Amino acid sequence: MSQSSSSPPPQLKSRIGAILRSTSGNFLEQFDFFLFGFYAPYIAKAFFPSQDETAALLNTFGVFWLGALMRPVGAIVLGAYIDRIGRRKGLIVTLAIMAIGTVTIAVCPTYASIGVAAPIIVLVGRLLQGFSAGVELGGVSVYLAEIATPGNRGFYTSFQSSSQQVAIFVAATIGFALNELVTGDTIGFLGGIEFAKWRIPFFVGCLIIPFIFFLRRTLEETPEFLAMKKHPSTTEVFRSAALNWKIIVLGMMVAVLTTTTFYFVTVYTPTFGRNVLKLTSQDALLVTLLVAVTNFFWNPVGGAVSDRLGRKPVLLTIAGLSLVTAYPALHWLVAEPTFGKMLTVEMMFSFYFGVYSGTMLGALVEVVPAHVRTTCFSMAFALAAGLFGTFTPFASTWLIDQTGDKASPGFWLMCAAILGIVATLAIYRDGKAATSQQPLAARG
């Protein structure tokens, strides 16, 4: 019996399934990261009580950032494990660690119940999440690059970032529904445990963990990893990563614009809309929800365009636009904040993030050595996220508090754009950087 013309061929089904299974862990990671940022004011009251609202918020974003500082540690430790043992096994381990951190935060009692132990437990949960996240993105990006069809590596790797946008969409939808349906600080009691409004979405994240584990366990190892004649030992991975520190630093600089813009338009936007622009929670959530939709769209567009035009021109164009428009756009927004103006500015940043990120992921996979690809990629991105990206909510809150200028987060984004321009010019200065058509196996 002939196959229906409406059904995709088996090979296409297999690749789509591999993309979904490999990126499923990204959903959990970004779902929890976004929740922590979106519910920062509630979490601040629950675990970091203070008479000063700004101080409590800074403490919360500080813990958010400290967890991100574990990313480089996870990148080198778990990255070496993936480069030595394999992509499939490594991605299952990272998911397990992420799950433990998520459950820890979800069930932690408040400061009112157990005192100073509460923020310590939350910090431990964030450290576990950061340790796992340090290699999650790199491991998934490498996996997608190694299963990509010729000439489409940027398009394939872009779905790593697109999968995170699904998490933002789901989390924002849950938050929007709760704000519409729930009034007051709590929604009642069950078994003597207070279910605060912020805690329900965290429990939703816990409930989907078994399903994501099922998806990850069905992953197949990439043909390229299986074809490697020799897999480096942990010591060899560490040594090679140290020898390639220059490309790791340049990769970090390229990735900074992706991480800072992403955390601004997703994690920080709800707080920015409510606390700074004084818009309603519903307005801020709706903007974030729409940003997630456009982020999902622009990522593969960026990857596909860079497959055809090259990585360098796309990276330089977007970084240049961000440099000259970030502060003016925010200044226009904060002068007379409205839902429409906030949506317009966020859509602009969403375009910048999506196209740049879809291009950057493919570029970074191509410029790191093949035999330590996961480690070097993860280190570069973990440093960008840990030192800059996840610091964005804290930096934005601090800049506004210190300068009194509500548009001052634009300066932070401009600095990220400058780093991206400098690093892109350095990586492609001699024309020897990998192109989207060059086989990955030829690198390293």
Short mmCIF file of C-alpha atoms in Angstrom, two decimals:
data_model
loop_
_atom_site.label_atom_id
_atom_site.label_comp_id
_atom_site.label_asym_id
_atom_site.label_seq_id
_atom_site.Cartn_x
_atom_site.Cartn_y
_atom_site.Cartn_z
CA MET A 1 0.00 0.00 0.00
CA SER A 2 1.46 3.33 -1.01
CA GLN A 3 2.17 5.98 1.57
CA SER A 4 -0.35 8.83 1.79
CA SER A 5 0.83 11.95 -0.01
CA SER A 6 -0.05 13.96 3.09
CA SER A 7 2.24 11.94 5.36
CA PRO A 8 5.88 13.02 5.76
CA PRO A 9 8.50 10.46 4.68
CA PRO A 10 9.94 8.23 7.44
CA GLN A 11 13.26 10.08 7.46
CA LEU A 12 11.50 13.43 7.98
CA LYS A 13 9.38 11.92 10.76
CA SER A 14 12.55 10.62 12.38
CA ARG A 15 14.27 14.01 12.27
CA ILE A 16 11.24 15.87 13.60
CA GLY A 17 10.97 13.33 16.42
CA ALA A 18 14.68 13.71 17.23
CA ILE A 19 14.29 17.51 17.40
CA LEU A 20 11.31 17.22 19.75
CA ARG A 21 12.97 14.65 22.02
CA SER A 22 16.29 16.46 22.25
CA THR A 23 14.77 19.89 22.92
CA SER A 24 12.25 18.68 25.52
CA GLY A 25 14.71 19.31 28.38
CA ASN A 26 15.09 22.91 27.22
CA PHE A 27 11.39 23.32 27.85
CA LEU A 28 11.75 22.38 31.52
CA GLU A 29 14.87 24.51 31.98
CA GLN A 30 13.38 27.68 30.55
CA PHE A 31 9.96 27.05 32.08
CA ASP A 32 11.50 27.15 35.56
CA PHE A 33 13.89 30.02 34.79
CA PHE A 34 11.05 32.15 33.50
CA LEU A 35 8.83 31.35 36.47
CA PHE A 36 11.56 32.42 38.89
CA GLY A 37 11.91 35.74 37.09
CA PHE A 38 8.22 36.39 36.52
CA TYR A 39 7.23 35.60 40.11
CA ALA A 40 10.26 37.42 41.53
CA PRO A 41 8.14 39.87 43.59
CA TYR A 42 6.15 37.00 45.13
CA ILE A 43 9.26 34.89 45.71
CA ALA A 44 10.95 37.90 47.30
CA LYS A 45 8.11 38.18 49.84
CA ALA A 46 8.13 34.42 50.51
CA PHE A 47 11.88 33.88 50.95
CA PHE A 48 13.58 37.30 51.24
CA PRO A 49 11.30 39.48 53.40
CA SER A 50 12.41 43.09 53.65
CA GLN A 51 10.88 46.48 54.37
CA ASP A 52 12.52 47.71 51.17
CA GLU A 53 10.78 46.22 48.13
CA THR A 54 13.73 46.99 45.86
CA ALA A 55 16.17 45.30 48.27
CA ALA A 56 14.00 42.18 48.43
CA LEU A 57 13.76 42.11 44.63
CA LEU A 58 17.53 42.52 44.30
CA ASN A 59 18.04 39.61 46.71
CA THR A 60 15.75 37.45 44.59
CA PHE A 61 17.43 38.38 41.32
CA GLY A 62 20.78 37.91 43.07
CA VAL A 63 19.92 34.28 43.85
CA PHE A 64 18.69 33.92 40.25
CA TRP A 65 22.09 35.14 39.07
CA LEU A 66 24.11 33.05 41.55
CA GLY A 67 22.44 29.96 40.16
CA ALA A 68 23.57 31.04 36.71
CA LEU A 69 27.17 31.30 37.91
CA MET A 70 27.07 27.50 38.23
CA ARG A 71 26.60 27.30 34.47
CA PRO A 72 30.34 27.41 33.64
CA VAL A 73 30.98 24.68 36.23
CA GLY A 74 28.28 22.50 34.72
CA ALA A 75 29.56 23.29 31.23
CA ILE A 76 33.06 21.99 31.91
CA VAL A 77 32.08 19.02 34.10
CA LEU A 78 29.00 17.78 32.24
CA GLY A 79 30.39 18.93 28.87
CA ALA A 80 33.40 16.68 29.36
CA TYR A 81 31.05 13.84 30.26
CA ILE A 82 28.99 14.29 27.08
CA ASP A 83 32.08 14.55 24.86
CA ARG A 84 33.42 11.34 26.41
CA ILE A 85 30.31 9.20 26.98
CA GLY A 86 27.88 10.45 24.35
CA ARG A 87 25.17 12.99 23.60
CA ARG A 88 22.21 10.80 24.58
CA LYS A 89 23.44 9.70 28.02
CA GLY A 90 24.65 13.18 28.87
CA LEU A 91 21.31 14.83 28.05
CA ILE A 92 19.51 12.35 30.33
CA VAL A 93 21.87 13.20 33.22
CA THR A 94 21.39 16.95 32.76
CA LEU A 95 17.63 16.51 32.82
CA ALA A 96 17.80 14.54 36.09
CA ILE A 97 19.82 17.28 37.80
CA MET A 98 17.48 19.99 36.50
CA ALA A 99 14.49 18.03 37.81
CA ILE A 100 15.97 17.80 41.32
CA GLY A 101 16.54 21.56 41.41
CA THR A 102 13.01 22.25 40.21
CA VAL A 103 11.38 20.02 42.82
CA THR A 104 13.56 21.55 45.56
CA ILE A 105 12.27 25.06 44.85
CA ALA A 106 8.68 23.92 44.35
CA VAL A 107 8.37 22.25 47.78
CA CYS A 108 10.54 24.61 49.84
CA PRO A 109 8.68 26.16 52.84
CA THR A 110 8.66 29.94 53.15
CA TYR A 111 10.84 32.14 55.34
CA ALA A 112 7.92 32.54 57.74
CA SER A 113 7.85 28.77 58.26
CA ILE A 114 11.53 27.80 58.62
CA GLY A 115 13.45 31.08 58.76
CA VAL A 116 16.84 31.52 57.11
CA ALA A 117 16.86 27.89 55.94
CA ALA A 118 14.26 28.82 53.30
CA PRO A 119 16.44 31.12 51.15
CA ILE A 120 19.35 28.68 51.54
CA ILE A 121 17.25 25.81 50.19
CA VAL A 122 16.06 27.97 47.30
CA LEU A 123 19.67 28.87 46.55
CA VAL A 124 20.64 25.18 46.50
CA GLY A 125 17.81 24.50 44.06
CA ARG A 126 18.98 27.34 41.83
CA LEU A 127 22.58 26.10 41.96
CA LEU A 128 21.46 22.65 40.79
CA GLN A 129 19.42 24.21 38.00
CA GLY A 130 22.35 26.37 36.93
CA PHE A 131 24.77 23.42 37.01
CA SER A 132 22.50 21.45 34.69
CA ALA A 133 21.65 24.41 32.45
CA GLY A 134 25.37 24.98 31.87
CA VAL A 135 25.47 22.11 29.39
CA GLU A 136 21.81 21.64 28.43
CA LEU A 137 21.84 24.24 25.69
CA GLY A 138 25.25 23.21 24.39
CA GLY A 139 24.43 19.52 24.42
CA VAL A 140 21.17 20.02 22.56
CA SER A 141 22.70 22.43 20.02
CA VAL A 142 25.51 20.01 19.25
CA TYR A 143 23.03 17.15 18.93
CA LEU A 144 20.90 19.12 16.46
CA ALA A 145 23.95 20.22 14.47
CA GLU A 146 25.15 16.64 14.18
CA ILE A 147 21.82 15.37 12.81
CA ALA A 148 21.31 18.34 10.46
CA THR A 149 21.06 17.85 6.70
CA PRO A 150 23.81 19.47 4.58
CA GLY A 151 23.47 23.24 4.25
CA ASN A 152 20.80 23.51 6.97
CA ARG A 153 22.82 23.48 10.18
CA GLY A 154 21.73 26.95 11.26
CA PHE A 155 18.08 26.06 10.71
CA TYR A 156 18.36 22.86 12.76
CA THR A 157 20.29 24.33 15.68
CA SER A 158 17.86 27.26 15.89
CA PHE A 159 15.18 24.91 17.21
CA GLN A 160 17.12 24.62 20.45
CA SER A 161 16.23 28.23 21.18
CA SER A 162 12.75 27.93 19.66
CA SER A 163 11.90 25.15 22.10
CA GLN A 164 12.56 27.53 24.99
CA GLN A 165 9.97 29.91 23.60
CA VAL A 166 7.31 27.21 23.93
CA ALA A 167 8.16 27.10 27.64
CA ILE A 168 7.81 30.87 27.93
CA PHE A 169 4.46 30.70 26.16
CA VAL A 170 3.12 27.97 28.44
CA ALA A 171 4.42 29.65 31.62
CA ALA A 172 3.00 33.03 30.60
CA THR A 173 -0.34 31.43 29.74
CA ILE A 174 -0.53 29.77 33.16
CA GLY A 175 0.40 33.05 34.86
CA PHE A 176 -2.19 34.95 32.82
CA ALA A 177 -4.89 32.42 33.75
CA LEU A 178 -3.97 32.56 37.44
CA ASN A 179 -4.09 36.34 37.49
CA GLU A 180 -7.55 36.21 35.91
CA LEU A 181 -8.97 33.44 38.11
CA VAL A 182 -7.21 33.83 41.47
CA THR A 183 -7.51 36.77 43.84
CA GLY A 184 -5.50 37.36 47.01
CA ASP A 185 -2.08 36.09 47.92
CA THR A 186 -3.15 32.46 48.38
CA ILE A 187 -5.72 30.12 46.93
CA GLY A 188 -6.38 28.00 49.96
CA PHE A 189 -4.85 25.09 51.75
CA LEU A 190 -4.33 21.44 50.90
CA GLY A 191 -2.89 18.99 53.40
CA GLY A 192 -1.69 21.83 55.61
CA ILE A 193 0.57 23.22 52.83
CA GLU A 194 -0.06 26.76 51.66
CA PHE A 195 -0.29 26.92 47.89
CA ALA A 196 0.69 30.49 47.09
CA LYS A 197 -0.10 31.80 43.64
CA TRP A 198 3.52 31.56 42.52
CA ARG A 199 3.90 27.93 43.64
CA ILE A 200 1.24 26.38 41.37
CA PRO A 201 3.22 26.83 38.10
CA PHE A 202 6.30 25.30 39.76
CA PHE A 203 4.25 22.21 40.58
CA VAL A 204 3.07 22.10 36.98
CA GLY A 205 6.75 21.94 36.01
CA CYS A 206 7.22 19.02 38.40
CA LEU A 207 4.27 17.15 36.88
CA ILE A 208 5.71 17.24 33.34
CA ILE A 209 9.12 15.88 34.39
CA PRO A 210 8.21 12.17 33.91
CA PHE A 211 6.96 12.84 30.37
CA ILE A 212 10.15 14.69 29.44
CA PHE A 213 12.24 11.84 30.87
CA PHE A 214 10.32 9.44 28.63
CA LEU A 215 11.08 11.56 25.57
CA ARG A 216 14.77 11.87 26.41
CA ARG A 217 15.19 8.12 26.98
CA THR A 218 14.05 7.43 23.41
CA LEU A 219 16.83 9.57 21.90
CA GLU A 220 19.32 7.86 19.60
CA GLU A 221 23.03 8.68 19.61
CA THR A 222 24.20 10.90 16.75
CA PRO A 223 25.91 9.13 13.83
CA GLU A 224 28.81 11.58 13.97
CA PHE A 225 29.62 10.76 17.60
CA LEU A 226 29.41 7.02 16.87
CA ALA A 227 31.72 7.50 13.87
CA MET A 228 34.48 9.08 15.98
CA LYS A 229 37.40 6.66 16.19
CA LYS A 230 38.45 7.92 19.61
CA HIS A 231 36.52 9.70 22.34
CA PRO A 232 38.67 11.91 24.57
CA SER A 233 39.13 11.21 28.25
CA THR A 234 37.99 13.77 30.80
CA THR A 235 41.56 14.96 31.28
CA GLU A 236 42.01 15.36 27.52
CA VAL A 237 38.77 17.32 27.29
CA PHE A 238 39.86 19.71 30.04
CA ARG A 239 43.28 20.17 28.45
CA SER A 240 41.85 20.83 25.00
CA ALA A 241 39.31 23.30 26.37
CA ALA A 242 42.11 25.17 28.14
CA LEU A 243 44.14 25.31 24.92
CA ASN A 244 41.12 26.73 23.07
CA TRP A 245 40.37 29.47 25.61
CA LYS A 246 40.53 32.21 22.98
CA ILE A 247 37.70 30.77 20.90
CA ILE A 248 35.70 30.16 24.10
CA VAL A 249 36.07 33.82 25.08
CA LEU A 250 35.14 35.00 21.59
CA GLY A 251 32.20 32.60 21.56
CA MET A 252 31.07 34.03 24.89
CA MET A 253 31.22 37.56 23.49
CA VAL A 254 29.17 36.56 20.45
CA ALA A 255 26.55 34.89 22.65
CA VAL A 256 26.16 37.80 25.10
CA LEU A 257 23.68 39.70 22.91
CA THR A 258 21.53 36.57 22.68
CA THR A 259 21.45 35.98 26.43
CA THR A 260 20.95 39.59 27.57
CA THR A 261 18.19 40.31 25.06
CA PHE A 262 16.45 37.02 25.83
CA TYR A 263 16.39 37.52 29.58
CA PHE A 264 15.25 41.11 29.10
CA VAL A 265 12.28 40.27 26.85
CA THR A 266 11.20 37.20 28.83
CA VAL A 267 12.33 36.91 32.46
CA TYR A 268 12.57 40.65 33.21
CA THR A 269 9.69 41.96 31.08
CA PRO A 270 6.86 41.07 33.51
CA THR A 271 8.68 42.79 36.40
CA PHE A 272 9.59 45.74 34.16
CA GLY A 273 5.98 46.11 33.03
CA ARG A 274 4.50 45.91 36.53
CA ASN A 275 7.07 47.61 38.77
CA VAL A 276 8.66 50.15 36.40
CA LEU A 277 6.05 50.98 33.77
CA LYS A 278 3.15 50.48 36.23
CA LEU A 279 1.13 48.47 33.73
CA THR A 280 -1.13 45.66 34.89
CA SER A 281 0.15 42.12 35.40
CA GLN A 282 -2.19 40.99 32.64
CA ASP A 283 -0.70 43.50 30.19
CA ALA A 284 2.87 42.49 31.05
CA LEU A 285 2.02 38.79 30.77
CA LEU A 286 0.22 39.23 27.47
CA VAL A 287 3.23 41.04 26.02
CA THR A 288 5.52 38.26 27.25
CA LEU A 289 3.22 35.63 25.76
CA LEU A 290 3.24 37.35 22.36
CA VAL A 291 7.03 37.76 22.56
CA ALA A 292 7.35 33.99 23.03
CA VAL A 293 5.33 33.43 19.84
CA THR A 294 7.46 35.79 17.75
CA ASN A 295 10.69 34.46 19.30
CA PHE A 296 9.66 30.97 18.20
CA PHE A 297 9.15 32.23 14.65
CA TRP A 298 12.25 34.41 14.27
CA ASN A 299 14.76 31.80 15.52
CA PRO A 300 14.43 29.37 12.56
CA VAL A 301 14.14 32.35 10.21
CA GLY A 302 17.51 33.59 11.45
CA GLY A 303 19.06 30.14 11.16
CA ALA A 304 17.74 29.62 7.63
CA VAL A 305 18.79 33.09 6.43
CA SER A 306 22.31 32.61 7.80
CA ASP A 307 22.52 29.24 6.04
CA ARG A 308 22.07 31.13 2.78
CA LEU A 309 23.79 34.47 3.41
CA GLY A 310 26.45 33.42 5.93
CA ARG A 311 26.69 33.96 9.68
CA LYS A 312 28.84 37.11 9.69
CA PRO A 313 26.54 39.56 7.85
CA VAL A 314 23.49 38.52 9.87
CA LEU A 315 25.29 38.79 13.23
CA LEU A 316 26.77 42.20 12.40
CA THR A 317 23.48 43.59 11.06
CA ILE A 318 21.42 42.65 14.11
CA ALA A 319 24.11 43.71 16.60
CA GLY A 320 24.43 47.05 14.83
CA LEU A 321 20.68 47.65 14.90
CA SER A 322 20.54 46.78 18.60
CA LEU A 323 23.39 49.16 19.37
CA VAL A 324 21.70 52.19 17.82
CA THR A 325 18.08 51.51 18.83
CA ALA A 326 18.09 49.88 22.31
CA TYR A 327 18.19 53.02 24.45
CA PRO A 328 16.10 55.29 22.18
CA ALA A 329 13.36 52.65 22.02
CA LEU A 330 13.22 52.24 25.79
CA HIS A 331 13.35 56.01 26.29
CA TRP A 332 10.33 56.36 23.99
CA LEU A 333 8.52 53.63 25.93
CA VAL A 334 9.11 54.93 29.46
CA ALA A 335 8.17 58.53 28.54
CA GLU A 336 4.48 57.56 28.33
CA PRO A 337 4.07 53.83 28.97
CA THR A 338 1.15 52.07 27.29
CA PHE A 339 0.42 48.48 26.41
CA GLY A 340 0.77 49.26 22.70
CA LYS A 341 4.15 50.96 23.09
CA MET A 342 5.48 48.18 25.29
CA LEU A 343 4.35 45.58 22.76
CA THR A 344 6.00 47.52 19.92
CA VAL A 345 9.36 47.79 21.70
CA GLU A 346 9.29 44.17 22.83
CA MET A 347 8.49 43.02 19.28
CA MET A 348 11.57 44.87 18.07
CA PHE A 349 13.75 43.19 20.67
CA SER A 350 12.12 39.86 19.87
CA PHE A 351 13.13 40.26 16.23
CA TYR A 352 16.70 41.09 17.23
CA PHE A 353 16.90 38.15 19.63
CA GLY A 354 15.34 35.55 17.34
CA VAL A 355 17.32 36.29 14.18
CA TYR A 356 20.59 36.77 16.08
CA SER A 357 20.13 33.67 18.24
CA GLY A 358 19.17 31.46 15.29
CA THR A 359 22.38 32.58 13.57
CA MET A 360 24.66 32.57 16.62
CA LEU A 361 23.94 28.95 17.59
CA GLY A 362 25.03 27.65 14.20
CA ALA A 363 28.09 29.89 14.18
CA LEU A 364 29.24 28.77 17.62
CA VAL A 365 28.90 25.07 16.80
CA GLU A 366 31.06 25.61 13.72
CA VAL A 367 33.99 27.46 15.30
CA VAL A 368 34.68 25.15 18.26
CA PRO A 369 36.89 22.01 17.89
CA ALA A 370 34.91 18.88 17.00
CA HIS A 371 36.35 16.48 19.60
CA VAL A 372 35.43 18.82 22.49
CA ARG A 373 32.49 20.49 20.81
CA THR A 374 30.01 20.17 23.66
CA THR A 375 32.47 21.37 26.29
CA CYS A 376 33.70 24.43 24.39
CA PHE A 377 30.25 25.42 23.12
CA SER A 378 28.74 25.01 26.59
CA MET A 379 31.55 26.95 28.26
CA ALA A 380 31.17 29.87 25.85
CA PHE A 381 27.41 30.05 26.24
CA ALA A 382 27.46 29.38 29.99
CA LEU A 383 29.84 32.30 30.53
CA ALA A 384 27.64 34.55 28.41
CA ALA A 385 24.52 33.51 30.31
CA GLY A 386 26.11 33.42 33.76
CA LEU A 387 28.08 36.66 33.62
CA PHE A 388 25.71 38.69 31.46
CA GLY A 389 22.39 37.12 30.44
CA THR A 390 20.92 36.01 33.75
CA PHE A 391 22.46 39.09 35.38
CA THR A 392 20.17 41.23 33.20
CA PRO A 393 17.20 41.43 35.64
CA PHE A 394 19.56 42.39 38.49
CA ALA A 395 21.51 44.85 36.33
CA SER A 396 18.33 46.45 34.99
CA THR A 397 16.85 46.85 38.48
CA TRP A 398 20.12 48.25 39.82
CA LEU A 399 20.61 50.69 36.90
CA ILE A 400 17.12 52.10 37.28
CA ASP A 401 17.54 52.41 41.06
CA GLN A 402 20.94 54.13 40.81
CA THR A 403 20.30 56.44 37.85
CA GLY A 404 16.60 57.11 38.18
CA ASP A 405 16.40 56.56 34.42
CA LYS A 406 13.79 53.92 33.59
CA ALA A 407 15.34 53.48 30.15
CA SER A 408 18.82 52.76 31.53
CA PRO A 409 18.60 48.97 30.87
CA GLY A 410 19.15 50.03 27.27
CA PHE A 411 22.79 50.76 28.12
CA TRP A 412 23.21 47.15 29.25
CA LEU A 413 21.85 45.90 25.92
CA MET A 414 24.08 48.31 24.01
CA CYS A 415 27.17 46.93 25.75
CA ALA A 416 26.11 43.43 24.72
CA ALA A 417 25.76 44.58 21.12
CA ILE A 418 29.28 46.05 21.15
CA LEU A 419 30.71 42.76 22.43
CA GLY A 420 28.89 40.91 19.65
CA ILE A 421 30.26 43.18 16.94
CA VAL A 422 33.84 42.97 18.20
CA ALA A 423 33.74 39.18 18.58
CA THR A 424 32.12 38.59 15.18
CA LEU A 425 34.76 40.70 13.44
CA ALA A 426 37.51 38.83 15.32
CA ILE A 427 36.15 35.36 14.54
CA TYR A 428 35.65 36.05 10.83
CA ARG A 429 38.54 38.47 10.32
CA ASP A 430 40.63 36.11 8.15
CA GLY A 431 37.75 34.35 6.42
CA LYS A 432 38.78 31.00 7.91
CA ALA A 433 35.83 30.49 10.23
CA ALA A 434 33.64 27.51 9.39
CA THR A 435 30.81 28.08 6.92
CA SER A 436 27.34 26.64 7.09
CA GLN A 437 28.17 24.23 4.28
CA GLN A 438 31.35 22.79 5.81
CA PRO A 439 30.94 19.30 7.34
CA LEU A 440 31.27 19.36 11.11
CA ALA A 441 33.62 16.41 11.00
CA ALA A 442 36.13 18.55 9.14
CA ARG A 443 36.58 20.78 12.15
CA GLY A 444 38.88 20.19 15.12
#
